[in-house]
Amino acid sequence: MRLTLINVVIAVVAAIAFAALNAAYLVWAERRGAARIQRRPGPNINGPFGLLQPPLDGIKLMAKQLTIPGGADKAMFIAAPILAMFPAIMSFVTIPFSDTIVAKNMNVGILMIFAFASMGGMSLVFAGWSSRNKYAMMSSVRAVSQAVAYEIPMLITTITVVMITGSMDLMEIVRQQSGSILHWNIFPVLGNSHNLLMPFSFLIFFTCTLAETNRAPFDLGEAESELVAGFHTEYGSMGFGLFFMGEYANIVVGSCLTTILFLGGWNCPFGLFPGVWWFILKLYLLIGTFIWIRWTFPRTTIYGLLNLSWKILIPLSLFNLLFTAGLLKVF
Amino acid sequence: MICDKTKQALQSLFPKATPEPAESSPAIPSSEAQEKKAKAPAPRQDGVVERDYAVHGYHLDAQVSPDQLLEAVSILDEAAFFIESITGVDWIKENQLEVVYDFSRYDFDTCRVVIRTRLDRNNPVVPTITGIYAGANWHERETHDFFGIKFEGHPHLIPLLLPEDADFHPLLKDFKA
Amino acid sequence: MNAPILLQPDETFILNVGPQHPATHGVLRVKMEMSGEYIVNAETVIGYIHRMHEKMGELKTYPQFLMNLSRMDYLGALGYSHCHVLVVEKASGIVVPERAEYIRAIMVELNRIASHLFWFGAFVMDLGGFSPLMYALQDREHILDMLEAVTGSRLTYCYFRFGGLYNDIDDDFIAAARRFIPRMRKSLKKYKALVTGNIIFRKRLEGIAPLTPEMCRKYGASSAVARGSGINFDVRRNEPYSVYPEFDFDIPVYHECDSLARYMVRMDEIEQSLRIVEQGLDKLPGGPIMPDKKPKIIKPPAGDYYQAVETARGSFGVRLVSDGGKNPYRLKLRSPTYSNMHLFDEACRGMMIMDALAFMGSLDLVIPEIDR
Amino acid sequence: MVAYFTEIFNGLLSLFIGMGITFKEFFKPTVTVAYPYETLTMCARYRGHIELVPDEEGNPKCVVCGLCEKACPSDCISLAGEKPEGGKKKELTKYNLDFTRCSLCGSCVESCSFGAIDFSKEYNLASTRKEDFIFNLLQRLEEKKK
């Protein structure tokens, strides 16, 4: 694919459309899923199965007045929700949905995604700091320590995978997992690694994704029973809407990355339909698990969250890294 | 039995130890005359009275003067009583306010003790017991809200249940909304 | 576990939790002096929905005040009405038929289960888990349906009368209650697996907010707050009233003194209440629900009377001072959460805000009951 | 070291047990009632606001004794009656219920020894105007008669 202007525009528009559509309809999926778990119907009035709910909600949010609290830092206050949505959309550019469907493949794709993911944490800090609200402030302080604590094990685990595949190119990582289901990085029986600890890497990575995207049980930033709504306490209208959509867009990115790194990307266990559909299927199964987890568990505490990261996840992932390095040296 | 022990301890507060006449506890009045008598009884003297639990729901009823209050409450504190509540009663006819302290016990040696003290209605001041029972804090503030009784030495005697600027005392009998 | 870093006074800030805050379950305000996430000092401000029930008690006749009691605590209303009718019956010497007392006990226990279920759901929601609330409400709904069929209302019952009951229970109710008991036991198992065993849940409560028995005594705490601190105190046992001596039930006591102990006490109490309901239904005698002889106008003789009962929230007491008239001379309502909540100021010092709010949830607050 | 790993293992296990429960609940049927579209019938003893009970001819059974007025804790009921010329019994001329103050305690129904008032099964009362809740029960009864 040549890098022409048209190509770039199409790719960016497609990425934005995909992200926005996902974000909107994941809200619907979350509400329906939560409702099913709690044995109620969920949104079912607007359109079939309530499918018109997200656009209507969007219209409602857009129709609302955007209030900026007195004494708030205006520029930062407005920048924060944009910062929440923008990195997630940018990350889509480099994610390969199949061996042909990718906006722009890069040989350092992972690096780019992580670079953008770190910006997500900044939006929370911006929002909390600029709101001039004590709850929001406390939330942003939490967000910083949470982001620091969970990026470390996440990166270490990613390095483990990168070491096995020997590439930071997302396409290459997926290609190496082709063959059968046993070639996937999560089940390292066949393929180029025999690392039996990989399922644990997957668990660590998945937990970190939960924490990175601020999802329950790690949603300390917006712990509604303590900090009212956390960093977006003062946001209304589409400012809040962007935060909300950004959260779901981040989930999609996180799940895409998990799929690529551990679940074999678009590789299909047994033909049937084209690879891209397998990718989508794996992606939504992971997202479903996110929703399922959110509606099952209570929230952790901030020190519980940090303990989990520093005392359990980081030592385990470091050990895993060393173990993998040893394996690679021996074989 | 804790009841007897507490009774003795409380009685030691009253040096005269005048054995009070077995007070005609307000049982069901049979005649009109008795009812009238119950309505205007002779002012009760300070002292400890044992009450029928089945009728009144408590065992000991001690009336003390305000300056004996802290001593009486300390006795209960040492005997491991817990504070149930503090409240007031407005005896407008006698121009007095009564502060009523309820105490009870956590163990199975049940003994409910009521300590009451009568104050002048025009200048109701009583020492605070927050130094002994920290939990008396809110109860005293509530009583101050409702009756205007001043608890001397209370650390934070501002309206609790009533609005912050309340200067009325709704449970006084002459309060008109 | 987490020792607070002591800062200079000018380095702290004031955080207003409430009067509208998701964790306070009503209009309660806690003025917290914070040092980062740590609470240096807290002052609870109550009285936002104070309604002066005690004055209403003085202004209304005895029967007219009946319905006020159920407005005090909208979750476990029957226990409060029970106390009120008991004290007036005691004062005026009304003898209650046995059947009425049994039905009262069954109703109060069902109401206690309903109240504990709601607390369970709300408590887990305080901790961020939303689904258990919905499951708890489903079970609670069965109880409310049963109570509605008998009393005519779902929350603010006005069911007990001096001497007996408003109306009798029917076979439908008994059948429904019998169906409910095994269903509730099954649900309790579900809650145990879903919530009690959950590692996140346990980590949030274990060792949090230790309350010493001494502190409970100084503040007059009761219910699960006292029983979670190793105090074996339940008015149903310590000062038996109504027909409770006839029932075989245990008082769960935990000695850990932490939030988890308070949680465990309430969960065990649901099981014990189920046992009481079961036995009550088995032993339910026939007969009238109102006494044959009852004074037309209730005028207790002069004197003062006290009655305590164990409601869902703890030891509730009514002090009735009568001057022999149609209206009470003074009616003091001693509400249990008033004392339990009072603990909060002292106990939450040095805690992190999330622990403090979990602790607040474990106190089982119903604000109208504190404010009266 | 062993304790460290057993704690992690038991913790993970408890999480999976919890997820198993919510998974099972996911496939169970819903238990809610879609309120405006479906409604439940009110149970026989449901206590709505009060309503006058008509006799066979559709006239109020009320004999204007005023007991309900006295029993009411919140002074919701105001009624009046007069003897028609030549008639023996008092006849009801006014029966107003101030529902804004009513707490549905049922004291009035209980105090009535003639069965002249009863609870309605209406629960869907909503209005933005206070006046809508001051019911003229006599008028309502006459409307029902027609």
Short mmCIF file of N, CA and C in Angstrom, two decimals, chain C residues 225-276:
data_model
loop_
_atom_site.label_atom_id
_atom_site.label_comp_id
_atom_site.label_asym_id
_atom_site.label_seq_id
_atom_site.Cartn_x
_atom_site.Cartn_y
_atom_site.Cartn_z
N VAL C 225 -22.81 -3.73 64.82
CA VAL C 225 -21.62 -2.96 65.17
C VAL C 225 -21.04 -3.49 66.48
N ALA C 226 -21.94 -3.75 67.46
CA ALA C 226 -21.46 -4.31 68.72
C ALA C 226 -21.12 -5.79 68.56
N ARG C 227 -21.98 -6.51 67.86
CA ARG C 227 -21.77 -7.96 67.76
C ARG C 227 -20.55 -8.29 66.89
N GLY C 228 -20.20 -7.41 66.00
CA GLY C 228 -19.00 -7.63 65.22
C GLY C 228 -17.75 -7.34 66.03
N SER C 229 -17.93 -6.69 67.18
CA SER C 229 -16.79 -6.40 68.04
C SER C 229 -16.76 -7.34 69.24
N GLY C 230 -17.39 -8.46 69.08
CA GLY C 230 -17.32 -9.48 70.12
C GLY C 230 -18.23 -9.26 71.30
N ILE C 231 -19.21 -8.36 71.17
CA ILE C 231 -20.14 -8.14 72.27
C ILE C 231 -21.40 -8.94 72.00
N ASN C 232 -21.70 -9.84 72.91
CA ASN C 232 -22.87 -10.69 72.71
C ASN C 232 -24.09 -9.95 73.24
N PHE C 233 -24.58 -9.03 72.44
CA PHE C 233 -25.70 -8.22 72.91
C PHE C 233 -26.78 -8.16 71.85
N ASP C 234 -27.91 -8.70 72.21
CA ASP C 234 -29.07 -8.63 71.34
C ASP C 234 -30.27 -8.50 72.27
N VAL C 235 -31.05 -7.46 72.09
CA VAL C 235 -32.14 -7.21 73.04
C VAL C 235 -33.09 -8.40 73.07
N ARG C 236 -33.22 -9.08 71.93
CA ARG C 236 -34.11 -10.25 71.90
C ARG C 236 -33.67 -11.30 72.90
N ARG C 237 -32.39 -11.35 73.21
CA ARG C 237 -31.87 -12.31 74.17
C ARG C 237 -31.68 -11.70 75.55
N ASN C 238 -31.10 -10.49 75.57
CA ASN C 238 -30.75 -9.90 76.86
C ASN C 238 -31.97 -9.46 77.65
N GLU C 239 -32.94 -8.95 76.97
CA GLU C 239 -34.18 -8.55 77.65
C GLU C 239 -35.34 -9.09 76.85
N PRO C 240 -35.60 -10.37 76.95
CA PRO C 240 -36.60 -10.98 76.05
C PRO C 240 -37.94 -10.27 76.13
N TYR C 241 -38.52 -10.05 74.98
CA TYR C 241 -39.83 -9.43 74.91
C TYR C 241 -40.67 -10.21 73.92
N SER C 242 -41.92 -9.87 73.83
CA SER C 242 -42.81 -10.53 72.89
C SER C 242 -42.70 -12.06 73.06
N VAL C 243 -42.67 -12.81 71.98
CA VAL C 243 -42.61 -14.27 72.10
C VAL C 243 -41.22 -14.80 71.77
N TYR C 244 -40.21 -13.93 71.79
CA TYR C 244 -38.88 -14.39 71.40
C TYR C 244 -38.32 -15.50 72.29
N PRO C 245 -38.67 -15.54 73.59
CA PRO C 245 -38.14 -16.66 74.38
C PRO C 245 -38.58 -18.03 73.85
N GLU C 246 -39.67 -18.05 73.08
CA GLU C 246 -40.17 -19.33 72.58
C GLU C 246 -39.34 -19.85 71.42
N PHE C 247 -38.53 -19.01 70.83
CA PHE C 247 -37.84 -19.42 69.61
C PHE C 247 -36.42 -19.86 69.92
N ASP C 248 -35.96 -20.77 69.09
CA ASP C 248 -34.59 -21.26 69.22
C ASP C 248 -33.77 -20.60 68.11
N PHE C 249 -32.95 -19.64 68.47
CA PHE C 249 -32.11 -19.00 67.48
C PHE C 249 -30.80 -18.56 68.12
N ASP C 250 -29.81 -18.36 67.29
CA ASP C 250 -28.49 -17.98 67.80
C ASP C 250 -28.25 -16.51 67.54
N ILE C 251 -27.40 -15.95 68.37
CA ILE C 251 -26.95 -14.58 68.13
C ILE C 251 -25.54 -14.67 67.57
N PRO C 252 -25.36 -14.36 66.30
CA PRO C 252 -24.01 -14.43 65.73
C PRO C 252 -23.12 -13.35 66.33
N VAL C 253 -21.97 -13.77 66.80
CA VAL C 253 -21.01 -12.81 67.35
C VAL C 253 -19.66 -13.08 66.71
N TYR C 254 -19.01 -12.05 66.25
CA TYR C 254 -17.67 -12.18 65.68
C TYR C 254 -16.71 -11.32 66.49
N HIS C 255 -15.51 -11.82 66.63
CA HIS C 255 -14.57 -11.12 67.50
C HIS C 255 -13.51 -10.36 66.74
N GLU C 256 -13.63 -10.29 65.42
CA GLU C 256 -12.56 -9.64 64.65
C GLU C 256 -12.63 -8.12 64.73
N CYS C 257 -13.79 -7.58 65.09
CA CYS C 257 -13.98 -6.13 65.26
C CYS C 257 -13.85 -5.34 63.97
N ASP C 258 -13.66 -5.96 62.82
CA ASP C 258 -13.48 -5.18 61.60
C ASP C 258 -14.78 -5.12 60.78
N SER C 259 -14.69 -4.46 59.64
CA SER C 259 -15.88 -4.30 58.81
C SER C 259 -16.40 -5.65 58.34
N LEU C 260 -15.49 -6.58 58.08
CA LEU C 260 -15.93 -7.89 57.62
C LEU C 260 -16.75 -8.59 58.70
N ALA C 261 -16.36 -8.41 59.96
CA ALA C 261 -17.11 -9.04 61.04
C ALA C 261 -18.53 -8.50 61.08
N ARG C 262 -18.67 -7.20 60.88
CA ARG C 262 -20.01 -6.62 60.89
C ARG C 262 -20.83 -7.15 59.73
N TYR C 263 -20.16 -7.31 58.61
CA TYR C 263 -20.84 -7.89 57.45
C TYR C 263 -21.30 -9.32 57.75
N MET C 264 -20.38 -10.10 58.31
CA MET C 264 -20.71 -11.50 58.58
C MET C 264 -21.86 -11.62 59.58
N VAL C 265 -21.88 -10.75 60.58
CA VAL C 265 -22.95 -10.82 61.57
C VAL C 265 -24.30 -10.65 60.89
N ARG C 266 -24.40 -9.66 60.01
CA ARG C 266 -25.69 -9.42 59.38
C ARG C 266 -26.07 -10.57 58.47
N MET C 267 -25.10 -11.12 57.74
CA MET C 267 -25.44 -12.22 56.85
C MET C 267 -25.91 -13.43 57.66
N ASP C 268 -25.27 -13.66 58.81
CA ASP C 268 -25.71 -14.78 59.65
C ASP C 268 -27.08 -14.50 60.25
N GLU C 269 -27.35 -13.23 60.51
CA GLU C 269 -28.64 -12.89 61.10
C GLU C 269 -29.79 -13.20 60.15
N ILE C 270 -29.54 -13.08 58.86
CA ILE C 270 -30.60 -13.42 57.90
C ILE C 270 -30.99 -14.88 58.11
N GLU C 271 -29.98 -15.73 58.24
CA GLU C 271 -30.25 -17.14 58.45
C GLU C 271 -31.02 -17.36 59.76
N GLN C 272 -30.61 -16.66 60.82
CA GLN C 272 -31.29 -16.83 62.11
C GLN C 272 -32.73 -16.33 62.03
N SER C 273 -32.95 -15.24 61.32
CA SER C 273 -34.31 -14.73 61.17
C SER C 273 -35.17 -15.73 60.41
N LEU C 274 -34.56 -16.38 59.42
CA LEU C 274 -35.30 -17.40 58.69
C LEU C 274 -35.73 -18.51 59.64
N ARG C 275 -34.83 -18.86 60.55
CA ARG C 275 -35.18 -19.91 61.51
C ARG C 275 -36.35 -19.47 62.38
N ILE C 276 -36.34 -18.20 62.79
CA ILE C 276 -37.44 -17.73 63.64
C ILE C 276 -38.75 -17.76 62.86
#
